[in-house]
């Protein structure tokens, strides 16, 4: 009986110690994440204006206005999807190819790792400001000055609709490329070497080895990275704010920036909360779809 009582006391003390370690994190999560998230849902049903101090319950009126009487919302929604559709595949392809190259231990591996990871540890604000200077129009910007030496007239990167979106996409790809390369590099180095060697002995090489062996082995990591990159692309703010401020003519205004515009420029906190809820639902649905594909895509081809 004494031994049983001591064992129960030991388990209880271990459980209490575990709860004590977890408690600060849970308090921070509830105070800084869960409570604000709940408030966003509550505010979305109110006509809340910080400038005039009004706070009136209006039910689903904010959502009705959003989907039936706000053309700018559909513009920003389209810009958000365009931004993500361009950024996510480009980021995944480049980071995967670089990770595969680095995994071979070829020439320049150390220098490539240094170059691609430097933007990750650089401040996002500083990164955006530097690129805004580099992409200045005319021949004042270093990029256009270099193109002029080659006899090419560079566009006004940040003031023309198509080029502005292209510029911010490339900026974000280069900024976060190192993180995904690091994740893929770890997955590449942990691929079972016996499986790859067996495939090579059976005559697989080059693209065949990549498509039938390496990609299926890496697919769980690819799905995880695609989900994280997609979520990150949906909440980009600093690059848009500092490089284009949503312009020209709203061509780079995404949903996160539109939320900021409504909340802190127009002071329509309730309406901004409704947009934030819509963005949350979109990200949740896309995440569930991508996660649901993991069983179909994570397999070996015969």
mmCIF file of C-alpha atoms in Angstrom:
data_model
loop_
_atom_site.group_PDB
_atom_site.id
_atom_site.type_symbol
_atom_site.label_atom_id
_atom_site.label_comp_id
_atom_site.label_asym_id
_atom_site.label_seq_id
_atom_site.Cartn_x
_atom_site.Cartn_y
_atom_site.Cartn_z
ATOM 1 C CA UNK A 1 0.000 0.000 0.000
ATOM 2 C CA UNK A 2 2.822 2.343 0.860
ATOM 3 C CA UNK A 3 4.502 1.749 -2.484
ATOM 4 C CA UNK A 4 1.212 2.332 -4.349
ATOM 5 C CA UNK A 5 0.617 5.565 -2.421
ATOM 6 C CA UNK A 6 4.158 6.751 -3.198
ATOM 7 C CA UNK A 7 3.683 5.958 -6.891
ATOM 8 C CA UNK A 8 0.431 7.956 -6.991
ATOM 9 C CA UNK A 9 2.112 10.876 -5.227
ATOM 10 C CA UNK A 10 5.002 10.764 -7.683
ATOM 11 C CA UNK A 11 2.646 10.744 -10.688
ATOM 12 C CA UNK A 12 0.660 13.622 -9.211
ATOM 13 C CA UNK A 13 3.806 15.673 -8.611
ATOM 14 C CA UNK A 14 5.021 14.957 -12.136
ATOM 15 C CA UNK A 15 1.623 16.032 -13.542
ATOM 16 C CA UNK A 16 1.684 19.234 -11.468
ATOM 17 C CA UNK A 17 5.204 19.991 -12.665
ATOM 18 C CA UNK A 18 4.080 19.498 -16.266
ATOM 19 C CA UNK A 19 1.082 21.785 -15.800
ATOM 20 C CA UNK A 20 3.352 24.398 -14.190
ATOM 21 C CA UNK A 21 5.611 24.403 -17.252
ATOM 22 C CA UNK A 22 2.667 24.619 -19.662
ATOM 23 C CA UNK A 23 0.657 27.211 -17.709
ATOM 24 C CA UNK A 24 2.622 30.353 -18.751
ATOM 25 C CA UNK A 25 2.324 29.366 -22.412
ATOM 26 C CA UNK A 26 -1.407 28.703 -22.064
ATOM 27 C CA UNK A 27 -1.961 32.025 -20.284
ATOM 28 C CA UNK A 28 -0.105 33.843 -23.056
ATOM 29 C CA UNK A 29 -2.047 31.958 -25.738
ATOM 30 C CA UNK A 30 -5.418 32.725 -24.141
ATOM 31 C CA UNK A 31 -4.595 36.394 -23.488
ATOM 32 C CA UNK A 32 -2.807 37.230 -26.743
ATOM 33 C CA UNK A 33 -4.370 34.850 -29.297
ATOM 34 C CA UNK A 34 -7.631 33.229 -28.201
ATOM 35 C CA UNK A 35 -9.256 36.279 -26.562
ATOM 36 C CA UNK A 36 -8.470 38.678 -29.467
ATOM 37 C CA UNK A 37 -9.723 36.036 -31.920
ATOM 38 C CA UNK A 38 -13.020 35.735 -30.070
ATOM 39 C CA UNK A 39 -13.311 39.534 -29.949
ATOM 40 C CA UNK A 40 -12.800 39.748 -33.725
ATOM 41 C CA UNK A 41 -15.778 37.435 -34.253
ATOM 42 C CA UNK A 42 -17.871 39.498 -31.803
ATOM 43 C CA UNK A 43 -16.861 42.847 -33.349
ATOM 44 C CA UNK A 44 -17.776 41.571 -36.826
ATOM 45 C CA UNK A 45 -21.449 41.676 -35.780
ATOM 46 C CA UNK A 46 -21.220 45.281 -34.582
ATOM 47 C CA UNK A 47 -21.027 48.652 -36.292
ATOM 48 C CA UNK A 48 -17.998 49.720 -34.279
ATOM 49 C CA UNK A 49 -16.172 52.935 -35.125
ATOM 50 C CA UNK A 50 -13.125 53.948 -33.063
ATOM 51 C CA UNK A 51 -13.187 57.560 -34.287
ATOM 52 C CA UNK A 52 -16.771 58.307 -33.185
ATOM 53 C CA UNK A 53 -16.860 55.774 -30.340
ATOM 54 C CA UNK A 54 -19.980 54.029 -31.679
ATOM 55 C CA UNK A 55 -20.671 50.360 -31.038
ATOM 56 C CA UNK A 56 -24.041 49.112 -32.302
ATOM 57 C CA UNK A 57 -25.073 45.498 -32.861
ATOM 58 C CA UNK A 58 -26.063 45.009 -36.509
ATOM 59 C CA UNK A 59 -26.020 41.210 -36.904
ATOM 60 C CA UNK A 60 -24.955 40.043 -40.349
ATOM 61 C CA UNK A 61 -25.251 43.508 -41.937
ATOM 62 C CA UNK A 62 -21.461 43.854 -42.174
ATOM 63 C CA UNK A 63 -21.203 40.597 -44.109
ATOM 64 C CA UNK A 64 -24.114 41.528 -46.385
ATOM 65 C CA UNK A 65 -22.444 44.852 -47.165
ATOM 66 C CA UNK A 66 -19.122 43.087 -47.718
ATOM 67 C CA UNK A 67 -20.433 40.621 -50.303
ATOM 68 C CA UNK A 68 -23.062 42.766 -52.018
ATOM 69 C CA UNK A 69 -21.916 46.373 -51.891
ATOM 70 C CA UNK A 70 -18.113 46.463 -51.729
ATOM 71 C CA UNK A 71 -16.345 46.195 -55.071
ATOM 72 C CA UNK A 72 -12.992 46.935 -53.454
ATOM 73 C CA UNK A 73 -13.378 43.784 -51.343
ATOM 74 C CA UNK A 74 -13.573 41.631 -54.474
ATOM 75 C CA UNK A 75 -10.574 43.468 -55.914
ATOM 76 C CA UNK A 76 -8.506 42.784 -52.812
ATOM 77 C CA UNK A 77 -9.746 39.193 -52.714
ATOM 78 C CA UNK A 78 -8.598 38.684 -56.298
ATOM 79 C CA UNK A 79 -5.257 40.335 -55.552
ATOM 80 C CA UNK A 80 -4.796 38.042 -52.555
ATOM 81 C CA UNK A 81 -5.354 34.905 -54.623
ATOM 82 C CA UNK A 82 -3.112 36.176 -57.426
ATOM 83 C CA UNK A 83 -0.387 36.944 -54.907
ATOM 84 C CA UNK A 84 -0.644 33.472 -53.343
ATOM 85 C CA UNK A 85 -0.930 31.638 -56.676
ATOM 86 C CA UNK A 86 2.270 33.315 -57.866
ATOM 87 C CA UNK A 87 4.227 33.147 -54.619
ATOM 88 C CA UNK A 88 3.521 29.643 -53.281
ATOM 89 C CA UNK A 89 4.514 27.548 -56.358
ATOM 90 C CA UNK A 90 7.530 29.767 -57.095
ATOM 91 C CA UNK A 91 8.732 29.529 -53.507
ATOM 92 C CA UNK A 92 8.197 25.759 -53.284
ATOM 93 C CA UNK A 93 9.879 24.964 -56.606
ATOM 94 C CA UNK A 94 12.937 27.138 -55.962
ATOM 95 C CA UNK A 95 13.388 25.997 -52.367
ATOM 96 C CA UNK A 96 12.971 22.311 -53.267
ATOM 97 C CA UNK A 97 15.440 22.495 -56.164
ATOM 98 C CA UNK A 98 17.982 24.318 -53.992
ATOM 99 C CA UNK A 99 17.544 21.782 -51.180
ATOM 100 C CA UNK A 100 18.082 18.887 -53.600
ATOM 101 C CA UNK A 101 21.197 20.582 -54.952
ATOM 102 C CA UNK A 102 22.551 21.276 -51.480
ATOM 103 C CA UNK A 103 21.792 17.706 -50.457
ATOM 104 C CA UNK A 104 24.248 16.488 -53.096
ATOM 105 C CA UNK A 105 27.031 18.434 -51.374
ATOM 106 C CA UNK A 106 28.173 20.029 -54.616
ATOM 107 C CA UNK A 107 30.400 23.044 -55.202
ATOM 108 C CA UNK A 108 29.452 26.261 -53.415
ATOM 109 C CA UNK A 109 27.042 24.672 -50.933
ATOM 110 C CA UNK A 110 28.330 26.716 -47.993
ATOM 111 C CA UNK A 111 28.141 30.021 -49.872
ATOM 112 C CA UNK A 112 24.681 29.285 -51.287
ATOM 113 C CA UNK A 113 23.379 28.509 -47.794
ATOM 114 C CA UNK A 114 24.757 31.810 -46.509
ATOM 115 C CA UNK A 115 23.313 33.892 -49.355
ATOM 116 C CA UNK A 116 19.801 32.407 -49.299
ATOM 117 C CA UNK A 117 19.495 32.563 -45.506
ATOM 118 C CA UNK A 118 20.684 36.157 -45.071
ATOM 119 C CA UNK A 119 17.276 37.644 -46.068
ATOM 120 C CA UNK A 120 15.556 35.457 -43.452
ATOM 121 C CA UNK A 121 17.484 37.020 -40.579
ATOM 122 C CA UNK A 122 17.149 40.507 -42.076
ATOM 123 C CA UNK A 123 14.384 42.751 -40.761
ATOM 124 C CA UNK A 124 11.328 42.627 -43.038
ATOM 125 C CA UNK A 125 11.021 46.412 -42.861
ATOM 126 C CA UNK A 126 14.657 46.958 -43.820
ATOM 127 C CA UNK A 127 14.367 44.367 -46.600
ATOM 128 C CA UNK A 128 11.306 46.093 -48.107
ATOM 129 C CA UNK A 129 12.860 49.578 -47.876
ATOM 130 C CA UNK A 130 16.057 48.436 -49.589
ATOM 131 C CA UNK A 131 14.106 46.781 -52.411
ATOM 132 C CA UNK A 132 11.940 49.878 -52.813
ATOM 133 C CA UNK A 133 15.139 51.831 -53.431
ATOM 134 C CA UNK A 134 16.528 49.189 -55.806
ATOM 135 C CA UNK A 135 13.336 49.163 -57.886
ATOM 136 C CA UNK A 136 12.930 52.916 -58.352
ATOM 137 C CA UNK A 137 11.692 53.934 -61.785
ATOM 138 C CA UNK A 138 13.630 55.602 -64.566
ATOM 139 C CA UNK A 139 17.376 55.150 -64.318
ATOM 140 C CA UNK A 140 17.652 56.289 -60.694
ATOM 141 C CA UNK A 141 17.088 52.795 -59.326
ATOM 142 C CA UNK A 142 20.080 50.417 -59.355
ATOM 143 C CA UNK A 143 18.092 47.660 -61.111
ATOM 144 C CA UNK A 144 17.020 49.898 -63.983
ATOM 145 C CA UNK A 145 20.481 51.467 -64.140
ATOM 146 C CA UNK A 146 22.011 48.021 -64.611
ATOM 147 C CA UNK A 147 19.410 47.140 -67.262
ATOM 148 C CA UNK A 148 20.207 50.379 -69.100
ATOM 149 C CA UNK A 149 23.826 49.244 -69.363
ATOM 150 C CA UNK A 150 22.529 46.208 -71.261
ATOM 151 C CA UNK A 151 20.409 48.391 -73.549
ATOM 152 C CA UNK A 152 17.147 47.444 -71.801
ATOM 153 C CA UNK A 153 14.673 50.066 -70.632
ATOM 154 C CA UNK A 154 13.381 48.868 -67.284
ATOM 155 C CA UNK A 155 9.760 49.488 -66.284
ATOM 156 C CA UNK A 156 8.549 51.551 -63.367
ATOM 157 C CA UNK A 157 8.490 48.478 -61.153
ATOM 158 C CA UNK A 158 6.353 49.780 -58.301
ATOM 159 C CA UNK A 159 4.105 52.186 -60.217
ATOM 160 C CA UNK A 160 2.810 49.936 -63.014
ATOM 161 C CA UNK A 161 0.042 47.487 -62.178
ATOM 162 C CA UNK A 162 1.476 44.220 -63.455
ATOM 163 C CA UNK A 163 5.045 44.961 -62.498
ATOM 164 C CA UNK A 164 4.077 46.094 -58.992
ATOM 165 C CA UNK A 165 2.509 42.722 -58.161
ATOM 166 C CA UNK A 166 5.468 40.923 -59.732
ATOM 167 C CA UNK A 167 7.881 42.996 -57.654
ATOM 168 C CA UNK A 168 6.251 42.317 -54.300
ATOM 169 C CA UNK A 169 5.941 38.593 -55.111
ATOM 170 C CA UNK A 170 9.634 38.284 -55.979
ATOM 171 C CA UNK A 171 10.514 40.289 -52.876
ATOM 172 C CA UNK A 172 8.601 37.887 -50.608
ATOM 173 C CA UNK A 173 9.944 34.802 -52.363
ATOM 174 C CA UNK A 174 13.530 35.926 -51.793
ATOM 175 C CA UNK A 175 12.772 36.993 -48.211
ATOM 176 C CA UNK A 176 11.429 33.604 -47.060
ATOM 177 C CA UNK A 177 13.231 31.255 -49.427
ATOM 178 C CA UNK A 178 15.911 30.326 -46.889
ATOM 179 C CA UNK A 179 13.412 29.025 -44.337
ATOM 180 C CA UNK A 180 11.820 26.589 -46.769
ATOM 181 C CA UNK A 181 15.220 25.531 -48.126
ATOM 182 C CA UNK A 182 16.293 24.701 -44.564
ATOM 183 C CA UNK A 183 13.159 22.590 -43.992
ATOM 184 C CA UNK A 184 13.501 20.783 -47.330
ATOM 185 C CA UNK A 185 17.225 20.272 -46.755
ATOM 186 C CA UNK A 186 16.479 18.458 -43.507
ATOM 187 C CA UNK A 187 13.929 16.259 -45.301
ATOM 188 C CA UNK A 188 16.359 15.544 -48.140
ATOM 189 C CA UNK A 189 19.126 14.516 -45.745
ATOM 190 C CA UNK A 190 16.702 12.192 -43.905
ATOM 191 C CA UNK A 191 15.524 10.337 -47.005
ATOM 192 C CA UNK A 192 16.341 6.604 -46.683
ATOM 193 C CA UNK A 193 19.522 6.108 -48.649
ATOM 194 C CA UNK A 194 18.858 2.389 -49.143
ATOM 195 C CA UNK A 195 15.637 3.106 -51.031
ATOM 196 C CA UNK A 196 17.384 5.605 -53.316
ATOM 197 C CA UNK A 197 20.324 3.277 -53.913
ATOM 198 C CA UNK A 198 17.971 0.408 -54.711
ATOM 199 C CA UNK A 199 16.170 2.600 -57.251
ATOM 200 C CA UNK A 200 19.465 3.560 -58.851
ATOM 201 C CA UNK A 201 20.481 -0.100 -59.093
ATOM 202 C CA UNK A 202 17.182 -0.743 -60.876
ATOM 203 C CA UNK A 203 18.130 1.892 -63.456
ATOM 204 C CA UNK A 204 16.291 4.955 -62.105
ATOM 205 C CA UNK A 205 18.137 8.242 -62.506
ATOM 206 C CA UNK A 206 17.596 11.933 -63.147
ATOM 207 C CA UNK A 207 13.967 12.957 -63.493
ATOM 208 C CA UNK A 208 12.709 9.388 -63.100
ATOM 209 C CA UNK A 209 14.407 9.064 -59.705
ATOM 210 C CA UNK A 210 13.122 12.481 -58.678
ATOM 211 C CA UNK A 211 9.519 11.887 -59.768
ATOM 212 C CA UNK A 212 9.047 8.293 -58.634
ATOM 213 C CA UNK A 213 11.217 8.095 -55.510
ATOM 214 C CA UNK A 214 12.363 11.418 -54.095
ATOM 215 C CA UNK A 215 9.153 13.431 -54.522
ATOM 216 C CA UNK A 216 6.955 10.746 -52.868
ATOM 217 C CA UNK A 217 9.436 10.562 -49.990
ATOM 218 C CA UNK A 218 9.363 14.353 -49.656
ATOM 219 C CA UNK A 219 5.609 14.765 -50.172
ATOM 220 C CA UNK A 220 4.660 15.048 -46.460
ATOM 221 C CA UNK A 221 7.224 17.831 -46.074
ATOM 222 C CA UNK A 222 6.081 19.484 -49.310
ATOM 223 C CA UNK A 223 2.475 19.525 -48.070
ATOM 224 C CA UNK A 224 3.480 20.961 -44.703
ATOM 225 C CA UNK A 225 5.645 23.658 -46.296
ATOM 226 C CA UNK A 226 2.925 24.497 -48.838
ATOM 227 C CA UNK A 227 0.386 25.007 -46.048
ATOM 228 C CA UNK A 228 2.732 27.235 -44.029
ATOM 229 C CA UNK A 229 3.771 29.212 -47.133
ATOM 230 C CA UNK A 230 0.160 29.637 -48.235
ATOM 231 C CA UNK A 231 -0.869 30.934 -44.804
ATOM 232 C CA UNK A 232 2.112 33.297 -44.822
ATOM 233 C CA UNK A 233 1.206 34.601 -48.282
ATOM 234 C CA UNK A 234 -2.323 35.366 -47.093
ATOM 235 C CA UNK A 235 -1.104 37.603 -44.275
ATOM 236 C CA UNK A 236 1.639 39.624 -45.946
ATOM 237 C CA UNK A 237 1.434 43.234 -44.816
ATOM 238 C CA UNK A 238 4.801 44.911 -44.291
ATOM 239 C CA UNK A 239 6.005 44.394 -47.875
ATOM 240 C CA UNK A 240 2.787 45.816 -49.350
ATOM 241 C CA UNK A 241 2.674 48.706 -46.901
ATOM 242 C CA UNK A 242 6.260 49.825 -47.451
ATOM 243 C CA UNK A 243 6.785 49.086 -51.149
ATOM 244 C CA UNK A 244 3.492 49.983 -52.855
ATOM 245 C CA UNK A 245 1.030 51.074 -50.130
ATOM 246 C CA UNK A 246 -1.584 48.985 -51.939
ATOM 247 C CA UNK A 247 -1.116 50.752 -55.272
ATOM 248 C CA UNK A 248 -0.992 51.526 -58.052
ATOM 249 C CA UNK A 249 -4.791 51.881 -58.199
ATOM 250 C CA UNK A 250 -5.276 49.136 -55.638
ATOM 251 C CA UNK A 251 -3.528 46.511 -57.768
ATOM 252 C CA UNK A 252 -1.449 45.225 -54.836
ATOM 253 C CA UNK A 253 -3.976 45.755 -52.042
ATOM 254 C CA UNK A 254 -4.521 42.355 -50.420
ATOM 255 C CA UNK A 255 -7.026 41.391 -47.722
ATOM 256 C CA UNK A 256 -4.652 41.947 -44.801
ATOM 257 C CA UNK A 257 -3.855 45.449 -46.033
ATOM 258 C CA UNK A 258 -7.571 46.106 -46.619
ATOM 259 C CA UNK A 259 -8.226 45.106 -43.004
ATOM 260 C CA UNK A 260 -5.581 47.614 -41.895
ATOM 261 C CA UNK A 261 -7.084 50.257 -44.200
ATOM 262 C CA UNK A 262 -10.587 49.825 -42.768
ATOM 263 C CA UNK A 263 -9.494 49.556 -39.131
ATOM 264 C CA UNK A 264 -6.767 52.200 -38.823
ATOM 265 C CA UNK A 265 -7.470 54.615 -41.680
ATOM 266 C CA UNK A 266 -11.277 54.526 -41.871
ATOM 267 C CA UNK A 267 -11.649 53.468 -38.189
ATOM 268 C CA UNK A 268 -14.359 50.947 -39.112
ATOM 269 C CA UNK A 269 -13.312 48.312 -36.603
ATOM 270 C CA UNK A 270 -16.472 46.233 -37.001
ATOM 271 C CA UNK A 271 -16.211 46.114 -40.789
ATOM 272 C CA UNK A 272 -12.489 45.301 -40.596
ATOM 273 C CA UNK A 273 -13.321 42.467 -38.196
ATOM 274 C CA UNK A 274 -15.811 41.037 -40.702
ATOM 275 C CA UNK A 275 -13.103 41.035 -43.394
ATOM 276 C CA UNK A 276 -10.716 39.352 -40.935
ATOM 277 C CA UNK A 277 -13.281 36.611 -40.269
ATOM 278 C CA UNK A 278 -13.684 36.020 -44.010
ATOM 279 C CA UNK A 279 -9.905 35.785 -44.372
ATOM 280 C CA UNK A 280 -9.780 33.329 -41.463
ATOM 281 C CA UNK A 281 -12.418 31.128 -43.095
ATOM 282 C CA UNK A 282 -10.607 31.211 -46.466
ATOM 283 C CA UNK A 283 -7.273 30.217 -44.898
ATOM 284 C CA UNK A 284 -8.975 27.493 -42.842
ATOM 285 C CA UNK A 285 -10.705 26.020 -45.896
ATOM 286 C CA UNK A 286 -7.537 26.056 -48.004
ATOM 287 C CA UNK A 287 -5.583 24.453 -45.162
ATOM 288 C CA UNK A 288 -8.181 21.691 -44.755
ATOM 289 C CA UNK A 289 -8.152 21.013 -48.506
ATOM 290 C CA UNK A 290 -4.368 20.798 -48.594
ATOM 291 C CA UNK A 291 -4.300 18.606 -45.485
ATOM 292 C CA UNK A 292 -6.971 16.355 -46.974
ATOM 293 C CA UNK A 293 -4.771 15.741 -50.007
ATOM 294 C CA UNK A 294 -1.937 14.314 -47.939
ATOM 295 C CA UNK A 295 -3.266 10.749 -48.115
ATOM 296 C CA UNK A 296 -3.640 10.850 -51.898
ATOM 297 C CA UNK A 297 -0.302 12.465 -52.642
ATOM 298 C CA UNK A 298 1.919 10.744 -50.076
ATOM 299 C CA UNK A 299 2.593 7.464 -51.850
ATOM 300 C CA UNK A 300 5.118 5.712 -54.032
ATOM 301 C CA UNK A 301 4.469 5.268 -57.728
ATOM 302 C CA UNK A 302 5.025 1.794 -59.059
#
